[in-house]
Coordinates of C-alpha atoms and ligand atoms in Angstrom, one line a residue:
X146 CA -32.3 13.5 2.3
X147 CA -33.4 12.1 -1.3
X148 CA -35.3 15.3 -2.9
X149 CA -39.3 13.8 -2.6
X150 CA -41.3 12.9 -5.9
X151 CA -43.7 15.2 -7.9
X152 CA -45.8 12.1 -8.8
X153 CA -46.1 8.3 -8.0
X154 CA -47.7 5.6 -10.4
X155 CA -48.5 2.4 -9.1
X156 CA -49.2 -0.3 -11.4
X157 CA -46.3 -0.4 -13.7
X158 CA -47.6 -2.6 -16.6
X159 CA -47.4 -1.9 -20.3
X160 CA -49.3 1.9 -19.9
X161 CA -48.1 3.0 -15.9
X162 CA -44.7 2.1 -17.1
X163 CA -44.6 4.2 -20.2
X164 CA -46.7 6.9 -18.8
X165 CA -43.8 7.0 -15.5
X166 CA -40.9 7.3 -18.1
X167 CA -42.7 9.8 -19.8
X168 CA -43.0 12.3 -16.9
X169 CA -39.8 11.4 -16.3
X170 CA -38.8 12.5 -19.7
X171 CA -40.5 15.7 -18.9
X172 CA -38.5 16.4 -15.9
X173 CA -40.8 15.3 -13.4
X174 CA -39.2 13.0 -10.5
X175 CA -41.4 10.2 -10.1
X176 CA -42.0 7.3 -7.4
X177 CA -42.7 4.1 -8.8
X178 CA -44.7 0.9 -6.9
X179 CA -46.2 -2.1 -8.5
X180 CA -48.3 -5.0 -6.5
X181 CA -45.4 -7.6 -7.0
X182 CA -42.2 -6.2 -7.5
X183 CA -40.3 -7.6 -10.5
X184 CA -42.1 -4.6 -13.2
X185 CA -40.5 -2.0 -10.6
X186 CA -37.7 -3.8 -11.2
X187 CA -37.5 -4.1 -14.6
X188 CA -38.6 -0.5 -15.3
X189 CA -35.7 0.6 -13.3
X190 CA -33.3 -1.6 -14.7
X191 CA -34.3 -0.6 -18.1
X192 CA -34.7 3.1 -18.1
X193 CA -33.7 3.7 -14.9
X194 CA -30.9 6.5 -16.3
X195 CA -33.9 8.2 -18.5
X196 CA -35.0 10.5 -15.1
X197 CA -35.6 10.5 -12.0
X198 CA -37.3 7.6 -10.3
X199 CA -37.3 6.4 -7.0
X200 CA -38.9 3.1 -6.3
X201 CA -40.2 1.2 -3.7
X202 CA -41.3 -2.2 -2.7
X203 CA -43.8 -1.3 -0.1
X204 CA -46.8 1.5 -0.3
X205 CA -46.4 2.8 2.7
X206 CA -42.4 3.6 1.5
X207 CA -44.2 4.4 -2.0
X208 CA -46.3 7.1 0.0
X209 CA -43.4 8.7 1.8
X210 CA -41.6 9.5 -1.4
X211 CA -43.6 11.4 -2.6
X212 CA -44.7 15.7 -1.9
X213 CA -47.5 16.9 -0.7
X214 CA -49.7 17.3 -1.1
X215 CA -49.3 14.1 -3.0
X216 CA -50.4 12.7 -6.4
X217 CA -50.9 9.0 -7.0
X218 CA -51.7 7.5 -10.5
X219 CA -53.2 4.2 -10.8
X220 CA -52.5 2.2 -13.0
X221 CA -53.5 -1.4 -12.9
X222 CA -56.3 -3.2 -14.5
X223 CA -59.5 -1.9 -14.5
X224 CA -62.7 -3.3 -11.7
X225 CA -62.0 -4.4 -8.3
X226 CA -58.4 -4.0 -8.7
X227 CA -58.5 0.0 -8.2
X228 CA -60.6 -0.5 -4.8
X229 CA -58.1 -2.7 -3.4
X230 CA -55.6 -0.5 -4.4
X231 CA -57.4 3.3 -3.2
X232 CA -58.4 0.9 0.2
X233 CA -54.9 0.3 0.7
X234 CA -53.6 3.8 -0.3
X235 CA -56.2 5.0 2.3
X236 CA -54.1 3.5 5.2
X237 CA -51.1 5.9 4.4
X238 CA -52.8 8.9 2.1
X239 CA -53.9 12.6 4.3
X240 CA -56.3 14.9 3.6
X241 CA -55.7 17.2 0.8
X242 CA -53.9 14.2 -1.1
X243 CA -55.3 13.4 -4.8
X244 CA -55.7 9.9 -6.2
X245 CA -55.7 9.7 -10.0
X246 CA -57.1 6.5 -11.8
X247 CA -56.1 6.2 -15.3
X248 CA -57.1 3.2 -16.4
X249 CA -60.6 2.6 -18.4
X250 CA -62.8 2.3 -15.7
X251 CA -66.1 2.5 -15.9
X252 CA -67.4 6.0 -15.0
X253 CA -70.2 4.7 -12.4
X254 CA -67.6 3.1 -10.4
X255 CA -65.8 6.8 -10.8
X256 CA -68.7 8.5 -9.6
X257 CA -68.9 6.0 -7.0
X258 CA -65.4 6.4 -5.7
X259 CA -65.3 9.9 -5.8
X260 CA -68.1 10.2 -3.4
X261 CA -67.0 8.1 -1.5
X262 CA -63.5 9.7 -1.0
X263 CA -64.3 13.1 -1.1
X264 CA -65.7 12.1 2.4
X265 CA -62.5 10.9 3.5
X266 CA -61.1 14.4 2.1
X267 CA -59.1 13.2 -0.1
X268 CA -59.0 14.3 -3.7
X269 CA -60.5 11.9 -7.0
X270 CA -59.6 12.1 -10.3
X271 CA -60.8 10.0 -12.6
X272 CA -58.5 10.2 -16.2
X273 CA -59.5 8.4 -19.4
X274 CA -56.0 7.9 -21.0
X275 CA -55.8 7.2 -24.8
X276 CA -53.2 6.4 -27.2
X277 CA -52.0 2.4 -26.0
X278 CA -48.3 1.4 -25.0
X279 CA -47.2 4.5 -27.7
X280 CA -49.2 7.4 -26.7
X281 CA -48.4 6.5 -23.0
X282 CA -44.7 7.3 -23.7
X283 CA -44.7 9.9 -26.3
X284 CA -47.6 12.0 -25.4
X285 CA -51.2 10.2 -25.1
X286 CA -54.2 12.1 -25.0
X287 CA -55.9 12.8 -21.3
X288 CA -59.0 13.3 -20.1
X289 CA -59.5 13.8 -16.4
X290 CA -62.7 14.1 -14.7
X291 CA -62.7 15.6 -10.4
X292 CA -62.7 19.0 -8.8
X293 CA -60.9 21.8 -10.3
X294 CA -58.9 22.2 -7.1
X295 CA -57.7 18.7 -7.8
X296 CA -56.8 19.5 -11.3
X297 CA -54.9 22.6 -10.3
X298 CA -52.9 20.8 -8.4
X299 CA -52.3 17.9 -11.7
X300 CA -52.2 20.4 -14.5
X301 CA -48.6 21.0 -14.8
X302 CA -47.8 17.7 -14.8
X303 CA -50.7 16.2 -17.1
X304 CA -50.3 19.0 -19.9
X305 CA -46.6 18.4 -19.8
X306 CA -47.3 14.7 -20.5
X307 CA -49.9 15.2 -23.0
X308 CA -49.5 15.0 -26.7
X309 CA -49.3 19.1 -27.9
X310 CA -51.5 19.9 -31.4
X311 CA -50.5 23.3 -32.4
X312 CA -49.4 24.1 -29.2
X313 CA -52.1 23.2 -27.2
X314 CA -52.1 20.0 -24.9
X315 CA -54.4 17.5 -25.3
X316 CA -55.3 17.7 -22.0
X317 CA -58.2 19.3 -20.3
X318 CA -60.8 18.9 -17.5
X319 CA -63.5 17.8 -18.7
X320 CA -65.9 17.9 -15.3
X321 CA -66.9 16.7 -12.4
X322 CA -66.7 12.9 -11.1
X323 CA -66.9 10.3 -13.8
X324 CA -66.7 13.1 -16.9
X325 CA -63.4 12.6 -17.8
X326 CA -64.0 8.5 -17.4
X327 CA -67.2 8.9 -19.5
X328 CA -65.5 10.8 -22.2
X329 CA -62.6 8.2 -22.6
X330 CA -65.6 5.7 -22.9
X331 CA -67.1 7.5 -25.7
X332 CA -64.2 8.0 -27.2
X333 CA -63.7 4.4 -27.3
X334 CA -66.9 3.5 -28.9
X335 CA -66.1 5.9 -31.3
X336 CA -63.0 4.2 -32.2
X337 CA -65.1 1.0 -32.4
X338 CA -67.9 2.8 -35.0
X339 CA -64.8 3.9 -37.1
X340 CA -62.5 0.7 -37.1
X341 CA -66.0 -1.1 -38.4
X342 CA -66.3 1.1 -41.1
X343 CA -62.8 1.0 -42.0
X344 CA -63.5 -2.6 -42.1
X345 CA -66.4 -2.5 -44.1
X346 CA -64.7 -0.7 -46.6
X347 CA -62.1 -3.2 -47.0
X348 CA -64.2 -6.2 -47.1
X349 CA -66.1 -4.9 -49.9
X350 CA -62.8 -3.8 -51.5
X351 CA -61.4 -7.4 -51.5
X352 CA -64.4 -9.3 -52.1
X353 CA -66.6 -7.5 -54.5
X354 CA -63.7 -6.1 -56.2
X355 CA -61.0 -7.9 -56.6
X356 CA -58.3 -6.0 -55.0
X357 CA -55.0 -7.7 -53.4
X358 CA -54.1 -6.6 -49.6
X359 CA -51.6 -4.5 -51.1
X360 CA -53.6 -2.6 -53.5
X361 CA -55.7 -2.0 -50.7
X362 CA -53.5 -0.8 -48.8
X363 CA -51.9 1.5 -51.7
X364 CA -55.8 3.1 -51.7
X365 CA -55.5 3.6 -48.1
X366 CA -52.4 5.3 -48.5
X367 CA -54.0 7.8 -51.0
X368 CA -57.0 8.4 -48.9
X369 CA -54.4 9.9 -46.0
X370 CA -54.0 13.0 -48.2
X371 CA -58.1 14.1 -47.8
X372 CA -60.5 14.3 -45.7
X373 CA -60.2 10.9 -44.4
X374 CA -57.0 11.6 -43.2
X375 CA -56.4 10.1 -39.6
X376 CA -54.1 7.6 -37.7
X377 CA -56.7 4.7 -38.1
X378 CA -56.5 5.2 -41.7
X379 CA -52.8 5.2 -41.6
X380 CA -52.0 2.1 -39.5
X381 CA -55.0 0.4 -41.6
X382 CA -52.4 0.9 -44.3
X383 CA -49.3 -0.3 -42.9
X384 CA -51.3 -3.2 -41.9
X385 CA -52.7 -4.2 -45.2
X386 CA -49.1 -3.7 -46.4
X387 CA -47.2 -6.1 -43.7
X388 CA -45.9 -9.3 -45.7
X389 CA -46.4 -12.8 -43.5
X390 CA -43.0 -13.0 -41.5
X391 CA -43.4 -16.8 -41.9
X392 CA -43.6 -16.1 -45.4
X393 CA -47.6 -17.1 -46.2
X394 CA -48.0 -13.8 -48.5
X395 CA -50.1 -10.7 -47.5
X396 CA -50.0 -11.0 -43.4
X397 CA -53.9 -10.1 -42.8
X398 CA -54.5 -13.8 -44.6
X399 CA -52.7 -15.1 -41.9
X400 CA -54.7 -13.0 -39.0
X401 CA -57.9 -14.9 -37.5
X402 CA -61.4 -13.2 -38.3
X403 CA -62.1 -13.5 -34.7
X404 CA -62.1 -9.7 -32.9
X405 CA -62.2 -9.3 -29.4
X406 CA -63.0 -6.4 -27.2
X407 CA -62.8 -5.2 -23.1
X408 CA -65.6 -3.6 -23.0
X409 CA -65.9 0.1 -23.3
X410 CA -67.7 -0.1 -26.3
X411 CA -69.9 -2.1 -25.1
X412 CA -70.2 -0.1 -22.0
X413 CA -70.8 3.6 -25.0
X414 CA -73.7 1.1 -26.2
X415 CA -75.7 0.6 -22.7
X416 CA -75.4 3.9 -21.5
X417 CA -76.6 5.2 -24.6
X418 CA -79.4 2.6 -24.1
X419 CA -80.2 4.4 -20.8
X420 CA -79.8 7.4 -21.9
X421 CA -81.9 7.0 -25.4
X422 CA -79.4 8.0 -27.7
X423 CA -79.4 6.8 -30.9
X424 CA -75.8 5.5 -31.5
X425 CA -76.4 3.1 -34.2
X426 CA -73.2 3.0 -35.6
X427 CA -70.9 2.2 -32.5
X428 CA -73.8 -0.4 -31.8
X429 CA -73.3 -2.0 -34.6
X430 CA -69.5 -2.1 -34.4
X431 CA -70.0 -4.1 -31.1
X432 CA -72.5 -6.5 -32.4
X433 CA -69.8 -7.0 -35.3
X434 CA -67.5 -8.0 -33.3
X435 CA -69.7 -10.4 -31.5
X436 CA -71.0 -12.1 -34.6
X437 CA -67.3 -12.3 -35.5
X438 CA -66.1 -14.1 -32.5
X439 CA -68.8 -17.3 -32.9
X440 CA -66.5 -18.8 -35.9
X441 CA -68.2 -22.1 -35.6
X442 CA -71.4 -20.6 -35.8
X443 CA -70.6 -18.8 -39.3
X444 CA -69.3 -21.8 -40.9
X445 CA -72.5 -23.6 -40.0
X446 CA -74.0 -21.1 -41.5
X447 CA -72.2 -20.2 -44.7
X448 CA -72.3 -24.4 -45.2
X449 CA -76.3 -24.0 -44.7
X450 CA -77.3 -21.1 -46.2
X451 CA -74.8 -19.9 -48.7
X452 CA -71.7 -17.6 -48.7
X453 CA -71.6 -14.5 -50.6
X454 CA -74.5 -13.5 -53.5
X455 CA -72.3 -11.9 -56.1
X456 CA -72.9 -13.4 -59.6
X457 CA -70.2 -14.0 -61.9
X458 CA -66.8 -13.2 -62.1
X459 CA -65.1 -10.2 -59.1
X460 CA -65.8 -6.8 -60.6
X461 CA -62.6 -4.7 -60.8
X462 CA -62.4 -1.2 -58.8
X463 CA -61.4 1.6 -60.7
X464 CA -61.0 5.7 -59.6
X465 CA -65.2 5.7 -59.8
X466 CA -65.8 2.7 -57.6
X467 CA -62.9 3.6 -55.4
X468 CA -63.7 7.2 -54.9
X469 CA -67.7 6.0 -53.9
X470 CA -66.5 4.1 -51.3
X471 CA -64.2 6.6 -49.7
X472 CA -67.4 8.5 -49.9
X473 CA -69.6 6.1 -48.1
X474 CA -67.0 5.8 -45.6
X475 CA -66.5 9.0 -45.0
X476 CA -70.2 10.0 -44.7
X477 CA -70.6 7.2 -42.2
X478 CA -67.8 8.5 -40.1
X479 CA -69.3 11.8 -40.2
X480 CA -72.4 9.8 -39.0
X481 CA -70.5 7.9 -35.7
X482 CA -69.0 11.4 -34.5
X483 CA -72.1 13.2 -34.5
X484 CA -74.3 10.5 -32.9
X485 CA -70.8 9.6 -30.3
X486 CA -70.9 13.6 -29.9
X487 CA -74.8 13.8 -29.5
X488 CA -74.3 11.1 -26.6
X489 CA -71.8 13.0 -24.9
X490 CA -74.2 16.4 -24.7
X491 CA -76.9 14.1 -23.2
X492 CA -75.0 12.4 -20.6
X493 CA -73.2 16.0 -20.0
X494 CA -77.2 17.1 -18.9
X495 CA -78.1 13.8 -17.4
X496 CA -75.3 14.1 -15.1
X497 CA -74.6 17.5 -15.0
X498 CA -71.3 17.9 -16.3
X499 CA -71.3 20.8 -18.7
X500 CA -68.8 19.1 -21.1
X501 CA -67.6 21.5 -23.6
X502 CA -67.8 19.2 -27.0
X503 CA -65.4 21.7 -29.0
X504 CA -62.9 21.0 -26.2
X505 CA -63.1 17.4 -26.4
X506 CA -62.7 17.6 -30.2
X507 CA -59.3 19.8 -29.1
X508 CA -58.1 17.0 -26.9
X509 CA -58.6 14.2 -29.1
X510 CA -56.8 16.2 -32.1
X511 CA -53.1 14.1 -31.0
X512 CA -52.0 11.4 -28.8
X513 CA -55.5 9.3 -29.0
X514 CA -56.4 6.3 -31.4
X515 CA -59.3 8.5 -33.5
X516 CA -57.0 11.7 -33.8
X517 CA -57.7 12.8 -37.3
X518 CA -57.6 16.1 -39.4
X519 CA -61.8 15.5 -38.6
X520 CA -61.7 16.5 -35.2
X521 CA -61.1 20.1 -36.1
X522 CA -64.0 20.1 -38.7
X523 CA -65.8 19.4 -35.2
X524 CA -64.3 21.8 -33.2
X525 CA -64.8 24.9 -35.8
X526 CA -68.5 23.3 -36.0
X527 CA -68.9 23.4 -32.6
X528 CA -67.6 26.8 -31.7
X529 CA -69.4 28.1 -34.8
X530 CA -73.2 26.4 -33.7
X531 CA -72.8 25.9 -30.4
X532 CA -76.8 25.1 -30.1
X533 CA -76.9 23.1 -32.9
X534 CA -79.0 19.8 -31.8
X535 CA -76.7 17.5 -34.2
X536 CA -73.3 18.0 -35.6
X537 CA -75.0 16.9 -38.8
X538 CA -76.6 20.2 -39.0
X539 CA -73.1 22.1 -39.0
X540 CA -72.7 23.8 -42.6
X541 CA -69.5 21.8 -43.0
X542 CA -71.0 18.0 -42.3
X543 CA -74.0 19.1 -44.0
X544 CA -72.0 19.6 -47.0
X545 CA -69.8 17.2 -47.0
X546 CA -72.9 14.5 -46.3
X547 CA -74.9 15.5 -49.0
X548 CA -71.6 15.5 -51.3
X549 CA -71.7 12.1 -50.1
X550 CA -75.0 11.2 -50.5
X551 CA -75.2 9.6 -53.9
X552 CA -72.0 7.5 -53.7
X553 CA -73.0 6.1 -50.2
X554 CA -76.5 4.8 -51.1
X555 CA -74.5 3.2 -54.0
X556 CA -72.3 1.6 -52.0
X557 CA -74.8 0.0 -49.5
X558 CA -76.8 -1.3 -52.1
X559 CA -74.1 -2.9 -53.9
X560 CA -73.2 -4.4 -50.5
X561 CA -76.8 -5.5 -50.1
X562 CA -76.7 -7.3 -53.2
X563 CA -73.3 -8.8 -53.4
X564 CA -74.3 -10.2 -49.8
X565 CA -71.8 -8.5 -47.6
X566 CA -72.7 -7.6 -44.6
X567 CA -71.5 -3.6 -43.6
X568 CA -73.9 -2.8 -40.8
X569 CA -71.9 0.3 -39.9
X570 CA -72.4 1.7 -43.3
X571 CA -75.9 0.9 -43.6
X572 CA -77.3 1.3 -40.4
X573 CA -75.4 5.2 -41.1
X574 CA -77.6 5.9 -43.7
X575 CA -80.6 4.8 -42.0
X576 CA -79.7 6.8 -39.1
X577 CA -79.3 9.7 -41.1
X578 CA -82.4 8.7 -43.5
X579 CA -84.8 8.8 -39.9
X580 CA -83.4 12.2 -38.9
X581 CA -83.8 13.6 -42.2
X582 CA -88.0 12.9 -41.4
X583 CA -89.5 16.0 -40.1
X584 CA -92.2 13.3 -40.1
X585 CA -91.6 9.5 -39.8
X586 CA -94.0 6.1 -39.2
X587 CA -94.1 6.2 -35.5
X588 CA -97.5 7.3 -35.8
X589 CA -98.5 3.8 -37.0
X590 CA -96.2 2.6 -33.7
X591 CA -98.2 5.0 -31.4
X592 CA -101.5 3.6 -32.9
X593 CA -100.6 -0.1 -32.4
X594 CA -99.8 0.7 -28.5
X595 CA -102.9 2.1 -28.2
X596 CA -104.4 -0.7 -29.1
X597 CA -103.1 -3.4 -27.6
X598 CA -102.2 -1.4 -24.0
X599 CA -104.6 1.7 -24.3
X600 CA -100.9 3.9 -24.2
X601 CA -102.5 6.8 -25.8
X602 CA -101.7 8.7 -28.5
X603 CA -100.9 12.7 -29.3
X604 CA -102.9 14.2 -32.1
X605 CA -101.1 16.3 -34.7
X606 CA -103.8 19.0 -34.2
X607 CA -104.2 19.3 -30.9
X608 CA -102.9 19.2 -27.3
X609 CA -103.3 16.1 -25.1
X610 CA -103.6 12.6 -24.8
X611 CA -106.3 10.5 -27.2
X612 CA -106.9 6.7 -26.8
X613 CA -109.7 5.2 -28.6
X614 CA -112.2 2.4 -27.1
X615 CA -110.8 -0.3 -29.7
X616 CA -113.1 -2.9 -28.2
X617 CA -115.7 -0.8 -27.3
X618 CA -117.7 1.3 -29.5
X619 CA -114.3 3.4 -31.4
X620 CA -115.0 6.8 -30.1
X621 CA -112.5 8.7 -29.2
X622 CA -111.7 9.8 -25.6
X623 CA -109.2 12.1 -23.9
X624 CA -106.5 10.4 -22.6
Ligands
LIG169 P1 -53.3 -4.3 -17.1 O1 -54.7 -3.8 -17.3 O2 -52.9 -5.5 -17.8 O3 -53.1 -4.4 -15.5 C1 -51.9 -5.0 -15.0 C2 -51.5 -4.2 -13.8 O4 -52.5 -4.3 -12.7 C3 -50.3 -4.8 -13.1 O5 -49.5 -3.8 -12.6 C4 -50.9 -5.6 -12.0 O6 -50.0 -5.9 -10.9 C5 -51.9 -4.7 -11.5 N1 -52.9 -5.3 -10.6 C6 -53.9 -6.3 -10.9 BR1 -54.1 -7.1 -12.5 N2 -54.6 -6.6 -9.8 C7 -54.2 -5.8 -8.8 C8 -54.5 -5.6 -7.5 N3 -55.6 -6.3 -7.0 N4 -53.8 -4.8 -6.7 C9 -52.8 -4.1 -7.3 N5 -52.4 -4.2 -8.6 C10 -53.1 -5.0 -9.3 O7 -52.2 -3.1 -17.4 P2 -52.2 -2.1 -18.6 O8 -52.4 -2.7 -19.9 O9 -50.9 -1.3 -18.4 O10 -53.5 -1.1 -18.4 C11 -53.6 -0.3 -17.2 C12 -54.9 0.4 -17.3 O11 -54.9 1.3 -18.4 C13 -56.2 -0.5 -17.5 O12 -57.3 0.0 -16.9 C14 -56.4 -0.5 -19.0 O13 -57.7 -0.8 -19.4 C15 -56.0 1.0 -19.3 N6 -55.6 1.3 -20.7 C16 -54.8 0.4 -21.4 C17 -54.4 0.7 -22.7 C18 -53.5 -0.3 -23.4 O14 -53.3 0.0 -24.6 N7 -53.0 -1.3 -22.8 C19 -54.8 1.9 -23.2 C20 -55.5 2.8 -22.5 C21 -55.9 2.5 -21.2 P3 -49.0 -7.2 -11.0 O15 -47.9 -6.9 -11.8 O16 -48.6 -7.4 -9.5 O17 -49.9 -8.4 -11.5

């Protein structure tokens, strides 16, 4: 009899695929299934001789090839897909079995199917996978959320898998139910915040300056060597670098300025709605990408009221001008992590999680799109302040903000002026201008919604509720 599987993935597009041959790779046998059948096919045609695989046409087959108690992965898109596919897995699955979903769900419909299956007694795991097509296959970075018994039983197998950093898998639980679905999301609108303000950095690079893709990509380069150092920085590089295969010059000429996105940014940005975080910077990076996708809309525009405000001839960039951007860039970044971090220890008490934030930095170290030398600035700041209320407050990002400081207001108001938009950058520093304000204007806010709806107010000197009789005589009355 054919020796059973340790794991089966169904759904065997671009990221089941890669993540099947790369437990394979690590010795793991593994039972593959896929809705219609030509991607099983194709996967075993292709690497079929890299492990050991054993695939079947039908679930139920699927099912019986694999140990028990058994581990499925799903892997197809993200919505109503994975119910059709857990209903159908319920037909053949026993007690004690575990389901993984590793696509980008949302967490809600995590929580949601974990309580729902943990009455049928069978065993959720919700895993944010990161990294794409590449990660997937070489080592992507993994974060499950489901019972520890569950992740017991998956921890060989996932660590294995995982991208190492120093030893050390990038691969942990991260909690109960959805955590491990809402730390993928976060992560995601991380990577949002930080492509923006790569992006902002560029644009003001080519258009108030006047630097060539190349060149930009040659400063790029450079900044890989500091602080900034980080894949998204790297492939921004290559990128920039990439000549036109049709021969049109500096490829990004060639690319539409139209981004689209799938949603788990947007999804970072509601919850943090919900939850009243202040994420302005991963916000803003989706709102970017709207305002880019309405071309028609910005040509009406830039026809009616005007392109760019810069007067006279592009200014050139030299090491000054260069190094204040990095600066404002980097400050900014500092800016997305701490408010993406801050959202993650909110929803960790909202829902009860007890996410550990250095860990997360660990895991997201290798294998993921935002790994960067950064990440273990965060972790030291973390394990060093664990009660610190923003990771701003951390001696390293304090420093390194304040080092900043000068170079980044620079930056936005050259931006303001030149009329180039960068609302990552600039709604940073305001971010970080409110929190620096022991005191801010909300009093005048409080003051206004007491007049208007009789909301009351909280006195600086004392304890309680005040509203005054605006349309009455203007005395004062305990709310
Ligand atoms: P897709 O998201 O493109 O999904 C395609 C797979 O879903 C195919 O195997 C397809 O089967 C299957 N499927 C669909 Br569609 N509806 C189904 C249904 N009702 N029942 C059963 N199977 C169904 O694949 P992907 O790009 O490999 O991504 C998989 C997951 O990983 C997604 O949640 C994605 O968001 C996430 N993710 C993707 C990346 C990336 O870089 N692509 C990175 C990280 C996470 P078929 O072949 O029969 O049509």
């Amino acid at each position: 009899m054919t020796e059973l599987a340790d794991i089966g993935v169904t759904g065997l597009a671009t990221m089941g695929a890669n993540l099947a041959r790369n437990a394979a790779h690590k010795g793991f046998r593994v039972a593959l299934h896929n809705r219609t059948n030509e991607k099983t096919r194709k996967l075993v045609a292709e690497y079929g001789a890299e492990g050991a695989f054993i695939a079947s046409e039908k679930l139920n087959d699927f099912v019986a090839s694999l140990a028990k108690p058994r581990v499925v992965l799903i892997m197809v898109k993200a919505g109503k897909p994975v119910d059709d596919v857990i209903e159908e897995l319920l037909n053949h699955l026993e007690a004690g079995d575990i389901i993984v979903d590793g696509g980008n769900s949302l967490f809600e419909d995590t929580r949601r199917r974990e309580a729902f299956l943990s009455q049928k007694h069978i065993n959720f795991v919700g895993m944010g996978v990161s990294g794409g097509e590449e990660g997937a296959l070489e080592g992507p970075s993994m974060m499950p959320g489901g019972t520890r018994k569950a992740w017991e039983r998956i921890a060989p197998m996932m660590t294995k898998m995982a991208a190492q950093v120093d030893g050390t898998p990038c691969c942990a639980l991260m909690g109960p139910d959805g955590a491990g679905h809402y730390v993928k999301m976060v992560h995601n609108g991380i990577e949002y915040a930080d492509m923006q303000l790569i992006t902002e950095a560029y644009d003001l690079l080519r258009t108030v300056y006047d630097c060539s893709a190349s060149e930009i990509a040659e400063i790029f380069a450079g900044w890989k060597s500091g602080d900034l150092d980080s894949y998204l920085i790297e492939i921004t590089a290559t990128v920039l670098a990439k000549r036109d295969p049709q021969g049109k010059g500096a490829l990004i000429d060639q690319i539409r300025d139209e981004a689209e996105q799938k949603g788990t940014g947007r999804w970072t940005a509601q919850s943090a709605l919900e939850l009243g975080v202040p994420i302005t910077a991963i916000t803003e990076a989706v709102f970017a990408r709207a305002l880019s996708g309405r071309p028609s809309q910005r040509q009406a525009a830039e026809a009616a009221l005007g392109g760019l405000r810069q007067a006279g001839e592009k200014r050139s960039a030299g090491r000054t001008e260069i190094d204040k951007i990095r600066d404002a860039l980097y400050a900014s970044k500092i800016i997305a992590y701490a408010q993406g971090f801050e959202q993650l220890a909110v929803a960790s008490k909202t829902y009860g999680w007890d996410l550990d934030l250095g860990q997360i930095a660990t895991i997201w170290r290798g294998g993921c799109i935002i790994r960067a030398r950064f990440l273990d600035r965060i972790r030291e700041s973390t394990a060093a302040h664990p009660d610190a209320q923003s990771l701003l407050l951390a001696d390293y990002f304090r420093d390194a903000v304040l080092k900043a400081e000068a170079s980044w207001r620079d930056v936005v108001v050259l931006a303001v002026q030149s009329g180039i938009a960068v609302p990552a950058f600039a709604s940073s520093l305001a971010y970080y201008d409110g929190l620096r304000r022991a005191r801010g204007p909300a009093n005048l806010l409080q003051g206004l919604r007491d007049y208007f709806g009789a909301h009351t107010y909280r006195r600086v000197d004392a304890d309680g509720s005040f509203h005054i009789r605006w349309s009455q005589d203007g005395t004062e009355i305990a709310g």
